[in-house]
Amino acid sequence: MSKEELVILDCWVSPFCMGVKIALAEKGLEYEAREEDLFGGKSDLLLNSNPIYMKVPVLLHQAKPLCESTIIVNYIDETWPSPPLLPPCSYGRAQARFWADFIDKKLFDAGCNIWRSKGEAPEEAKREVIEILKQLEEALREKAFFGGDTFEFVDIITVPVTSWFHAIEKFGNFKVEDECPKFSAWMKRCMQRETVAKVLPNPEKVYEFLIMFRKMQGIE
Amino acid sequence: MADELVLLDFWPSPFGMRVRIALAEKGIKHEYREEDLRNKSALLLQMNPVHKKIPVLIHNGKPVCESLIQVQYIDEVWHDQAPLLPSDPYQRAIARFWADFVDKKIYELGRKIWTTKGEEQEAGKKEFIECLKLLEGELGDKPYFGGENLGYVDVVLVPFYSWFLAYEKCGNFSIEAECPKLIAWAKRCLQKESVSKSLPDQEKVYGFVLQLKKIFGIE
């Protein structure tokens, strides 16, 4: 497949974009990543491809736009079935979708409540993040990955937000490893995969980005 | 072994209605159990420990939670009868996008309309109508979002029609005046038994909303 067929409208720091890139890499697909300037001015292509939300990521496959990261990852899995990212049985797929939905709805926003607050991060915000991670530890149990022995759908949706953890830990003054060692071990396991290591940004860079973003928003 | 299906539900829940419609479209026998949300059953808490919410679909003792996931699960397991999602991956992605849009917007905006007043309510009404107009745009000239037949987006959206009278009365506006195409679509859906038997009467939902307003002290 030629490179021109797949384009991702991207932002290096967006965990939602990272998920799509990891899925593409897992499938061995080549693509062009176009970095959007979300502060300077979104491209016409982005505004035309995603008129409802005007957000990244957008995946353009043969110029047809796809929006919303989890929907995009599902599409990638259905269009290029090998290797499969979702379990073969319907019940397993429902379970995977449930946890992906849980991550989508809860984890990123809970993390944001920590770095978005002025002054010291509220205890409640930290407790919420830890509670979510503990629930994920329950889902993980003794498995290497959420999918079992293989790195799959839920792992792909979850691992990107972990690139923000270093920043969240600094703003919140706590360590994920101390509170949720199992989850921390899963993170390290994922980072050993080339597809993840190549996509996730340097956590220190994410921290610098958030410092700058907080200044822009007037949060000191 | 015959399939055992139990649906833990609550009659005015639009999320529960989605599952009822999907099961009815496919002619799937199941047991319906009404939950008292002020006194949730041990079964509900056991089957959905993460969210503790209805609907919960229990298939041969195993729970499936979250209505969009349940409808997709039903569509996959009983794929031969009345398919809801298209077979083409791109069309599936489009259907999922609009279902997700409905989930992100319609419930919360509707809630804003019946729980607030003044400027906040006006803002809610405005955005609600804007969202319905976007959905009308997606419907186009098709009889259903699914094309010639009821599809995934129809099943996901039509339950909110049972709440429209409550929104209109609380918000003092007419949805039909702004979005006649969407109302025509909803009435078309209601001609199907799977929908008409799954949606409660609009007056009944309005009565329920008035009760809730009293309980929560909302004027």
mmCIF file of N, CA and C in Angstrom, chain A residues 150-217:
data_model
loop_
_atom_site.group_PDB
_atom_site.id
_atom_site.type_symbol
_atom_site.label_atom_id
_atom_site.label_comp_id
_atom_site.label_asym_id
_atom_site.label_seq_id
_atom_site.Cartn_x
_atom_site.Cartn_y
_atom_site.Cartn_z
ATOM 1 N N THR A 150 -1.100 -11.367 24.617
ATOM 2 C CA THR A 150 -0.706 -10.471 23.540
ATOM 3 C C THR A 150 -1.183 -9.044 23.769
ATOM 4 N N PHE A 151 -0.373 -8.118 23.283
ATOM 5 C CA PHE A 151 -0.647 -6.686 23.335
ATOM 6 C C PHE A 151 -1.775 -6.408 22.350
ATOM 7 N N GLU A 152 -2.913 -5.864 22.879
ATOM 8 C CA GLU A 152 -4.087 -5.703 22.012
ATOM 9 C C GLU A 152 -4.813 -4.383 22.224
ATOM 10 N N PHE A 153 -6.071 -4.389 21.810
ATOM 11 C CA PHE A 153 -6.945 -3.217 21.772
ATOM 12 C C PHE A 153 -6.902 -2.357 23.032
ATOM 13 N N VAL A 154 -7.177 -2.934 24.191
ATOM 14 C CA VAL A 154 -7.254 -2.144 25.428
ATOM 15 C C VAL A 154 -5.876 -1.588 25.783
ATOM 16 N N ASP A 155 -4.835 -2.376 25.544
ATOM 17 C CA ASP A 155 -3.468 -1.901 25.808
ATOM 18 C C ASP A 155 -3.171 -0.682 24.932
ATOM 19 N N ILE A 156 -3.581 -0.768 23.653
ATOM 20 C CA ILE A 156 -3.319 0.321 22.698
ATOM 21 C C ILE A 156 -4.035 1.601 23.118
ATOM 22 N N ILE A 157 -5.287 1.465 23.609
ATOM 23 C CA ILE A 157 -6.081 2.635 24.010
ATOM 24 C C ILE A 157 -5.542 3.224 25.318
ATOM 25 N N THR A 158 -4.996 2.383 26.185
ATOM 26 C CA THR A 158 -4.582 2.824 27.517
ATOM 27 C C THR A 158 -3.167 3.386 27.573
ATOM 28 N N VAL A 159 -2.222 2.739 26.901
ATOM 29 C CA VAL A 159 -0.812 3.104 27.097
ATOM 30 C C VAL A 159 -0.458 4.563 26.752
ATOM 31 N N PRO A 160 -1.110 5.196 25.758
ATOM 32 C CA PRO A 160 -0.731 6.576 25.455
ATOM 33 C C PRO A 160 -0.856 7.555 26.624
ATOM 34 N N VAL A 161 -1.923 7.443 27.420
ATOM 35 C CA VAL A 161 -2.113 8.391 28.527
ATOM 36 C C VAL A 161 -0.959 8.293 29.530
ATOM 37 N N THR A 162 -0.289 7.141 29.588
ATOM 38 C CA THR A 162 0.801 6.966 30.545
ATOM 39 C C THR A 162 1.981 7.887 30.242
ATOM 40 N N SER A 163 2.064 8.401 29.008
ATOM 41 C CA SER A 163 3.138 9.345 28.677
ATOM 42 C C SER A 163 2.924 10.675 29.401
ATOM 43 N N TRP A 164 1.718 10.881 29.922
ATOM 44 C CA TRP A 164 1.406 12.084 30.681
ATOM 45 C C TRP A 164 1.608 11.885 32.194
ATOM 46 N N PHE A 165 1.892 10.646 32.604
ATOM 47 C CA PHE A 165 1.948 10.344 34.035
ATOM 48 C C PHE A 165 3.098 11.055 34.750
ATOM 49 N N HIS A 166 4.245 11.144 34.119
ATOM 50 C CA HIS A 166 5.391 11.822 34.745
ATOM 51 C C HIS A 166 4.989 13.251 35.128
ATOM 52 N N ALA A 167 4.310 13.927 34.195
ATOM 53 C CA ALA A 167 3.845 15.296 34.443
ATOM 54 C C ALA A 167 2.803 15.310 35.560
ATOM 55 N N ILE A 168 1.849 14.386 35.480
ATOM 56 C CA ILE A 168 0.779 14.326 36.481
ATOM 57 C C ILE A 168 1.350 14.030 37.864
ATOM 58 N N GLU A 169 2.364 13.155 37.915
ATOM 59 C CA GLU A 169 3.020 12.830 39.181
ATOM 60 C C GLU A 169 3.698 14.060 39.763
ATOM 61 N N LYS A 170 4.322 14.852 38.915
ATOM 62 C CA LYS A 170 5.020 16.065 39.397
ATOM 63 C C LYS A 170 4.024 17.088 39.927
ATOM 64 N N PHE A 171 2.946 17.317 39.161
ATOM 65 C CA PHE A 171 1.947 18.294 39.597
ATOM 66 C C PHE A 171 1.186 17.786 40.819
ATOM 67 N N GLY A 172 0.985 16.478 40.888
ATOM 68 C CA GLY A 172 0.177 15.908 41.969
ATOM 69 C C GLY A 172 0.994 15.456 43.151
ATOM 70 N N ASN A 173 2.302 15.430 42.988
ATOM 71 C CA ASN A 173 3.195 15.014 44.065
ATOM 72 C C ASN A 173 2.872 13.610 44.580
ATOM 73 N N PHE A 174 2.869 12.658 43.649
ATOM 74 C CA PHE A 174 2.681 11.256 44.024
ATOM 75 C C PHE A 174 3.323 10.400 42.939
ATOM 76 N N LYS A 175 3.472 9.120 43.212
ATOM 77 C CA LYS A 175 4.077 8.230 42.210
ATOM 78 C C LYS A 175 3.146 7.062 41.919
ATOM 79 N N VAL A 176 2.872 6.843 40.640
ATOM 80 C CA VAL A 176 1.999 5.740 40.216
ATOM 81 C C VAL A 176 2.573 4.406 40.680
ATOM 82 N N GLU A 177 3.899 4.276 40.616
ATOM 83 C CA GLU A 177 4.547 3.008 40.980
ATOM 84 C C GLU A 177 4.292 2.631 42.439
ATOM 85 N N ASP A 178 4.258 3.654 43.322
ATOM 86 C CA ASP A 178 4.020 3.380 44.743
ATOM 87 C C ASP A 178 2.587 2.939 44.989
ATOM 88 N N GLU A 179 1.652 3.612 44.286
ATOM 89 C CA GLU A 179 0.229 3.348 44.535
ATOM 90 C C GLU A 179 -0.268 2.130 43.755
ATOM 91 N N CYS A 180 0.221 1.953 42.526
ATOM 92 C CA CYS A 180 -0.299 0.894 41.641
ATOM 93 C C CYS A 180 0.859 0.175 40.960
ATOM 94 N N PRO A 181 1.586 -0.652 41.715
ATOM 95 C CA PRO A 181 2.781 -1.310 41.165
ATOM 96 C C PRO A 181 2.499 -2.238 39.990
ATOM 97 N N LYS A 182 1.333 -2.883 40.009
ATOM 98 C CA LYS A 182 0.972 -3.805 38.923
ATOM 99 C C LYS A 182 0.797 -3.033 37.618
ATOM 100 N N PHE A 183 0.114 -1.887 37.728
ATOM 101 C CA PHE A 183 -0.129 -1.064 36.550
ATOM 102 C C PHE A 183 1.205 -0.538 36.030
ATOM 103 N N SER A 184 2.066 -0.130 36.951
ATOM 104 C CA SER A 184 3.378 0.372 36.603
ATOM 105 C C SER A 184 4.193 -0.694 35.862
ATOM 106 N N ALA A 185 4.091 -1.934 36.317
ATOM 107 C CA ALA A 185 4.802 -3.047 35.662
ATOM 108 C C ALA A 185 4.257 -3.256 34.246
ATOM 109 N N TRP A 186 2.939 -3.147 34.092
ATOM 110 C CA TRP A 186 2.319 -3.279 32.765
ATOM 111 C C TRP A 186 2.826 -2.186 31.835
ATOM 112 N N MET A 187 2.966 -0.947 32.359
ATOM 113 C CA MET A 187 3.475 0.183 31.572
ATOM 114 C C MET A 187 4.865 -0.144 31.025
ATOM 115 N N LYS A 188 5.723 -0.677 31.904
ATOM 116 C CA LYS A 188 7.117 -0.979 31.512
ATOM 117 C C LYS A 188 7.119 -2.057 30.431
ATOM 118 N N ARG A 189 6.219 -3.040 30.605
ATOM 119 C CA ARG A 189 6.112 -4.132 29.633
ATOM 120 C C ARG A 189 5.738 -3.578 28.258
ATOM 121 N N CYS A 190 4.795 -2.649 28.244
ATOM 122 C CA CYS A 190 4.344 -2.049 26.974
ATOM 123 C C CYS A 190 5.474 -1.252 26.325
ATOM 124 N N MET A 191 6.239 -0.543 27.147
ATOM 125 C CA MET A 191 7.312 0.309 26.607
ATOM 126 C C MET A 191 8.417 -0.513 25.958
ATOM 127 N N GLN A 192 8.456 -1.817 26.238
ATOM 128 C CA GLN A 192 9.449 -2.681 25.603
ATOM 129 C C GLN A 192 9.079 -2.990 24.158
ATOM 130 N N ARG A 193 7.846 -2.700 23.808
ATOM 131 C CA ARG A 193 7.420 -2.926 22.416
ATOM 132 C C ARG A 193 7.876 -1.751 21.553
ATOM 133 N N GLU A 194 8.447 -2.069 20.411
ATOM 134 C CA GLU A 194 8.982 -1.032 19.520
ATOM 135 C C GLU A 194 7.873 -0.083 19.071
ATOM 136 N N THR A 195 6.698 -0.646 18.777
ATOM 137 C CA THR A 195 5.586 0.180 18.279
ATOM 138 C C THR A 195 5.205 1.253 19.290
ATOM 139 N N VAL A 196 5.299 0.917 20.586
ATOM 140 C CA VAL A 196 4.930 1.869 21.641
ATOM 141 C C VAL A 196 6.081 2.851 21.878
ATOM 142 N N ALA A 197 7.291 2.298 22.018
ATOM 143 C CA ALA A 197 8.453 3.130 22.319
ATOM 144 C C ALA A 197 8.689 4.196 21.244
ATOM 145 N N LYS A 198 8.380 3.854 20.003
ATOM 146 C CA LYS A 198 8.614 4.810 18.895
ATOM 147 C C LYS A 198 7.557 5.909 18.854
ATOM 148 N N VAL A 199 6.363 5.619 19.358
ATOM 149 C CA VAL A 199 5.249 6.578 19.248
ATOM 150 C C VAL A 199 5.161 7.490 20.462
ATOM 151 N N LEU A 200 5.344 6.915 21.663
ATOM 152 C CA LEU A 200 5.163 7.732 22.868
ATOM 153 C C LEU A 200 6.265 8.782 22.991
ATOM 154 N N PRO A 201 5.872 10.025 23.285
ATOM 155 C CA PRO A 201 6.877 11.076 23.416
ATOM 156 C C PRO A 201 7.639 10.950 24.729
ATOM 157 N N ASN A 202 8.761 11.633 24.807
ATOM 158 C CA ASN A 202 9.541 11.715 26.037
ATOM 159 C C ASN A 202 8.680 12.362 27.129
ATOM 160 N N PRO A 203 8.481 11.686 28.259
ATOM 161 C CA PRO A 203 7.619 12.240 29.315
ATOM 162 C C PRO A 203 8.081 13.617 29.801
ATOM 163 N N GLU A 204 9.371 13.880 29.756
ATOM 164 C CA GLU A 204 9.883 15.180 30.178
ATOM 165 C C GLU A 204 9.390 16.278 29.233
ATOM 166 N N LYS A 205 9.305 15.927 27.945
ATOM 167 C CA LYS A 205 8.797 16.881 26.937
ATOM 168 C C LYS A 205 7.317 17.178 27.201
ATOM 169 N N VAL A 206 6.568 16.148 27.599
ATOM 170 C CA VAL A 206 5.142 16.331 27.902
ATOM 171 C C VAL A 206 5.011 17.278 29.094
ATOM 172 N N TYR A 207 5.875 17.085 30.094
ATOM 173 C CA TYR A 207 5.856 17.931 31.283
ATOM 174 C C TYR A 207 6.137 19.381 30.903
ATOM 175 N N GLU A 208 7.147 19.603 30.051
ATOM 176 C CA GLU A 208 7.482 20.969 29.599
ATOM 177 C C GLU A 208 6.305 21.578 28.847
ATOM 178 N N PHE A 209 5.660 20.762 28.018
ATOM 179 C CA PHE A 209 4.508 21.231 27.257
ATOM 180 C C PHE A 209 3.398 21.693 28.191
ATOM 181 N N LEU A 210 3.144 20.912 29.261
ATOM 182 C CA LEU A 210 2.062 21.264 30.180
ATOM 183 C C LEU A 210 2.380 22.507 31.000
ATOM 184 N N ILE A 211 3.668 22.691 31.311
ATOM 185 C CA ILE A 211 4.073 23.919 32.017
ATOM 186 C C ILE A 211 3.737 25.124 31.145
ATOM 187 N N MET A 212 4.103 25.014 29.852
ATOM 188 C CA MET A 212 3.837 26.098 28.912
ATOM 189 C C MET A 212 2.330 26.312 28.749
ATOM 190 N N PHE A 213 1.586 25.192 28.644
ATOM 191 C CA PHE A 213 0.143 25.272 28.445
ATOM 192 C C PHE A 213 -0.542 25.909 29.640
ATOM 193 N N ARG A 214 -0.093 25.559 30.850
ATOM 194 C CA ARG A 214 -0.664 26.142 32.064
ATOM 195 C C ARG A 214 -0.432 27.663 32.081
ATOM 196 N N LYS A 215 0.772 28.060 31.662
ATOM 197 C CA LYS A 215 1.089 29.509 31.629
ATOM 198 C C LYS A 215 0.134 30.207 30.675
ATOM 199 N N MET A 216 -0.082 29.566 29.494
ATOM 200 C CA MET A 216 -0.967 30.145 28.480
ATOM 201 C C MET A 216 -2.377 30.323 29.004
ATOM 202 N N GLN A 217 -2.809 29.344 29.836
ATOM 203 C CA GLN A 217 -4.172 29.358 30.354
ATOM 204 C C GLN A 217 -4.288 30.184 31.619
#
